mmCIF file of C-alpha atoms in Angstrom:
data_model
loop_
_atom_site.group_PDB
_atom_site.id
_atom_site.type_symbol
_atom_site.label_atom_id
_atom_site.label_comp_id
_atom_site.label_asym_id
_atom_site.label_seq_id
_atom_site.Cartn_x
_atom_site.Cartn_y
_atom_site.Cartn_z
ATOM 1 C CA MET H 1 24.587 -49.634 10.303
ATOM 2 C CA ASN H 2 24.905 -46.252 8.626
ATOM 3 C CA ALA H 3 22.583 -44.517 6.149
ATOM 4 C CA GLU H 4 24.811 -45.174 3.125
ATOM 5 C CA SER H 5 24.899 -48.913 3.619
ATOM 6 C CA ASP H 6 21.134 -49.419 3.567
ATOM 7 C CA GLY H 7 20.448 -47.211 0.500
ATOM 8 C CA ARG H 8 19.130 -44.113 2.275
ATOM 9 C CA GLN H 9 20.620 -40.695 1.818
ATOM 10 C CA ALA H 10 22.542 -39.314 4.753
ATOM 11 C CA GLY H 11 20.347 -36.242 5.314
ATOM 12 C CA ALA H 12 16.967 -37.811 4.542
ATOM 13 C CA THR H 13 14.665 -38.632 7.386
ATOM 14 C CA THR H 14 11.364 -40.391 7.211
ATOM 15 C CA PRO H 15 8.705 -39.483 9.716
ATOM 16 C CA ALA H 16 7.934 -42.056 12.337
ATOM 17 C CA PRO H 17 4.486 -43.656 12.042
ATOM 18 C CA SER H 18 3.478 -41.885 15.253
ATOM 19 C CA ASP H 19 4.262 -38.494 13.642
ATOM 20 C CA THR H 20 1.758 -38.996 10.810
ATOM 21 C CA GLY H 21 -0.851 -40.944 12.691
ATOM 22 C CA GLY H 22 0.348 -44.219 11.164
ATOM 23 C CA LYS H 23 -0.259 -43.043 7.592
ATOM 24 C CA THR H 24 2.241 -41.510 5.189
ATOM 25 C CA GLY H 25 -0.352 -40.064 2.802
ATOM 26 C CA THR H 26 0.433 -42.408 -0.079
ATOM 27 C CA GLU H 27 -0.889 -45.525 1.583
ATOM 28 C CA PRO H 28 -4.567 -46.390 1.087
ATOM 29 C CA PRO H 29 -6.689 -46.399 4.219
ATOM 30 C CA VAL H 30 -6.698 -49.592 6.219
ATOM 31 C CA LEU H 31 -9.541 -51.932 5.334
ATOM 32 C CA GLY H 32 -11.736 -53.485 7.979
ATOM 33 C CA SER H 33 -14.216 -52.723 10.698
ATOM 34 C CA ARG H 34 -14.433 -49.235 12.138
ATOM 35 C CA ALA H 35 -16.498 -50.373 15.109
ATOM 36 C CA PRO H 36 -15.455 -49.032 18.505
ATOM 37 C CA HIS H 37 -12.870 -51.101 20.348
ATOM 38 C CA PHE H 38 -15.243 -52.202 23.132
ATOM 39 C CA ILE H 39 -17.579 -53.662 20.493
ATOM 40 C CA LYS H 40 -14.770 -55.517 18.737
ATOM 41 C CA LYS H 41 -13.716 -57.170 22.008
ATOM 42 C CA SER H 42 -16.929 -59.195 22.287
ATOM 43 C CA ARG H 43 -17.659 -61.566 19.375
ATOM 44 C CA ALA H 44 -21.428 -61.542 19.984
ATOM 45 C CA LEU H 45 -21.550 -57.754 20.278
ATOM 46 C CA HIS H 46 -19.443 -57.334 17.134
ATOM 47 C CA LEU H 47 -21.680 -59.718 15.187
ATOM 48 C CA SER H 48 -24.748 -57.807 16.385
ATOM 49 C CA TRP H 49 -23.063 -54.550 15.338
ATOM 50 C CA GLN H 50 -22.360 -55.969 11.859
ATOM 51 C CA VAL H 51 -25.962 -57.161 11.470
ATOM 52 C CA GLY H 52 -27.224 -53.718 12.484
ATOM 53 C CA VAL H 53 -24.901 -51.942 10.052
ATOM 54 C CA PHE H 54 -25.932 -54.336 7.278
ATOM 55 C CA VAL H 55 -29.662 -53.811 7.917
ATOM 56 C CA VAL H 56 -29.344 -50.010 8.028
ATOM 57 C CA GLY H 57 -27.200 -50.001 4.854
ATOM 58 C CA LEU H 58 -29.657 -52.343 3.126
ATOM 59 C CA ALA H 59 -32.574 -50.071 4.016
ATOM 60 C CA VAL H 60 -30.747 -47.058 2.581
ATOM 61 C CA VAL H 61 -29.815 -48.955 -0.614
ATOM 62 C CA ILE H 62 -33.436 -50.124 -1.058
ATOM 63 C CA VAL H 63 -34.694 -46.547 -0.644
ATOM 64 C CA GLY H 64 -32.133 -45.475 -3.264
ATOM 65 C CA ILE H 65 -33.312 -48.177 -5.669
ATOM 66 C CA ILE H 66 -36.905 -47.040 -5.158
ATOM 67 C CA MET H 67 -35.809 -43.460 -5.883
ATOM 68 C CA LEU H 68 -34.222 -44.393 -9.229
ATOM 69 C CA PRO H 69 -37.469 -44.180 -11.256
ATOM 70 C CA LEU H 70 -38.991 -41.606 -8.893
ATOM 71 C CA PRO H 71 -37.874 -38.033 -8.326
ATOM 72 C CA GLY H 72 -34.925 -37.917 -5.999
ATOM 73 C CA PRO H 73 -31.199 -38.553 -5.798
ATOM 74 C CA GLY H 74 -31.380 -42.336 -6.229
ATOM 75 C CA TRP H 75 -27.735 -43.032 -7.078
ATOM 76 C CA LEU H 76 -26.517 -40.717 -4.344
ATOM 77 C CA VAL H 77 -28.619 -42.563 -1.766
ATOM 78 C CA ILE H 78 -27.404 -45.948 -3.060
ATOM 79 C CA PHE H 79 -23.775 -44.842 -2.708
ATOM 80 C CA GLY H 80 -24.631 -43.554 0.760
ATOM 81 C CA GLY H 81 -25.876 -47.037 1.686
ATOM 82 C CA ILE H 82 -22.690 -48.571 0.327
ATOM 83 C CA GLY H 83 -20.788 -46.015 2.398
ATOM 84 C CA ILE H 84 -22.649 -47.199 5.495
ATOM 85 C CA TRP H 85 -21.699 -50.788 4.660
ATOM 86 C CA ALA H 86 -18.098 -49.664 4.077
ATOM 87 C CA THR H 87 -17.794 -48.678 7.716
ATOM 88 C CA GLU H 88 -17.889 -52.365 8.591
ATOM 89 C CA PHE H 89 -17.328 -54.622 5.571
ATOM 90 C CA VAL H 90 -14.165 -54.908 3.473
ATOM 91 C CA TRP H 91 -16.071 -55.859 0.307
ATOM 92 C CA ALA H 92 -18.080 -52.614 0.503
ATOM 93 C CA GLN H 93 -14.899 -50.609 1.094
ATOM 94 C CA LEU H 94 -13.423 -52.116 -2.078
ATOM 95 C CA VAL H 95 -16.626 -51.414 -4.058
ATOM 96 C CA LEU H 96 -16.664 -47.819 -2.812
ATOM 97 C CA ARG H 97 -12.974 -47.352 -3.657
ATOM 98 C CA TRP H 98 -13.545 -48.771 -7.177
ATOM 99 C CA THR H 99 -16.595 -46.521 -7.657
ATOM 100 C CA LYS H 100 -14.686 -43.416 -6.573
ATOM 101 C CA ARG H 101 -11.877 -44.264 -8.996
ATOM 102 C CA LYS H 102 -14.313 -44.767 -11.909
ATOM 103 C CA VAL H 103 -16.141 -41.508 -11.139
ATOM 104 C CA SER H 104 -12.806 -39.641 -11.061
ATOM 105 C CA GLU H 105 -11.812 -41.177 -14.401
ATOM 106 C CA ALA H 106 -15.174 -40.245 -15.946
ATOM 107 C CA THR H 107 -14.830 -36.699 -14.622
ATOM 108 C CA GLN H 108 -11.377 -36.358 -16.175
ATOM 109 C CA ARG H 109 -12.662 -37.714 -19.503
ATOM 110 C CA ALA H 110 -15.620 -35.305 -19.429
ATOM 111 C CA LEU H 111 -13.292 -32.352 -18.861
ATOM 112 C CA ASP H 112 -11.284 -33.183 -21.989
ATOM 113 C CA PRO H 113 -11.905 -30.288 -24.452
ATOM 114 C CA ARG H 114 -12.517 -32.606 -27.421
ATOM 115 C CA VAL H 115 -15.061 -34.660 -25.493
ATOM 116 C CA ARG H 116 -16.795 -31.511 -24.220
ATOM 117 C CA ARG H 117 -16.981 -30.108 -27.751
ATOM 118 C CA ARG H 118 -18.424 -33.393 -29.037
ATOM 119 C CA ASN H 119 -21.005 -33.510 -26.233
ATOM 120 C CA ILE H 120 -22.056 -29.911 -26.882
ATOM 121 C CA ILE H 121 -22.447 -30.614 -30.606
ATOM 122 C CA LEU H 122 -24.470 -33.785 -29.978
ATOM 123 C CA THR H 123 -26.688 -32.019 -27.448
ATOM 124 C CA THR H 124 -27.304 -29.150 -29.857
ATOM 125 C CA ILE H 125 -28.209 -31.555 -32.685
ATOM 126 C CA GLY H 126 -30.540 -33.462 -30.353
ATOM 127 C CA LEU H 127 -32.280 -30.265 -29.241
ATOM 128 C CA ILE H 128 -32.719 -29.158 -32.874
ATOM 129 C CA ILE H 129 -34.284 -32.532 -33.760
ATOM 130 C CA ILE H 130 -36.625 -32.384 -30.747
ATOM 131 C CA GLY H 131 -37.571 -28.786 -31.582
ATOM 132 C CA ALA H 132 -38.297 -29.693 -35.214
ATOM 133 C CA ALA H 133 -40.429 -32.674 -34.176
ATOM 134 C CA LEU H 134 -42.342 -30.481 -31.706
ATOM 135 C CA ALA H 135 -42.891 -27.817 -34.378
ATOM 136 C CA VAL H 136 -44.237 -30.423 -36.826
ATOM 137 C CA TYR H 137 -46.563 -31.819 -34.134
ATOM 138 C CA ILE H 138 -47.905 -28.372 -33.213
ATOM 139 C CA TYR H 139 -48.343 -27.439 -36.907
ATOM 140 C CA LYS H 140 -50.247 -30.663 -37.621
ATOM 141 C CA PHE H 141 -52.378 -30.966 -34.454
ATOM 142 C CA GLY H 142 -52.183 -27.551 -32.817
ATOM 143 C CA ILE H 143 -52.068 -26.912 -29.126
ATOM 144 C CA VAL H 144 -55.076 -28.274 -27.278
ATOM 145 C CA MET H 145 -55.198 -28.017 -23.512
ATOM 146 C CA PRO H 146 -56.042 -31.261 -21.732
ATOM 147 C CA TRP H 147 -59.224 -29.838 -20.182
ATOM 148 C CA LYS H 148 -60.512 -28.845 -23.650
ATOM 149 C CA ILE H 149 -60.166 -32.269 -25.274
ATOM 150 C CA ASP H 150 -63.518 -33.581 -26.545
ATOM 151 C CA GLU H 151 -64.148 -37.227 -25.827
#
């Protein structure tokens, strides 16, 4: 069979999967476990590996949830825990892929000049309102240090 009969161009060549490591660059990464091969061979060892990965990922996600109201990078830690889960579980890989896509879309929207201008205007208006409210409070009550407050 020649190149013209199957729809390919005569001079075009496609790299063999071994040349690109099995990936052509446009394909999404393969979903599934990234456990070492010797662990995948034994069902009991693989199940133990999955339980361990789940427990470690759960601990990281719980720490991230605790960090949400406290000082610290809560969301970053939560996504790190999901990333740990994504090394073993397909559902976490899909959640992580969806999250990355949404963050990229939000970044592109935020870089739009009209949206940036609107956000700058709204932030400026908000700061003016907060400054005016603070000025009214200080004018009415003055500045009293906490250690000087009479009971």
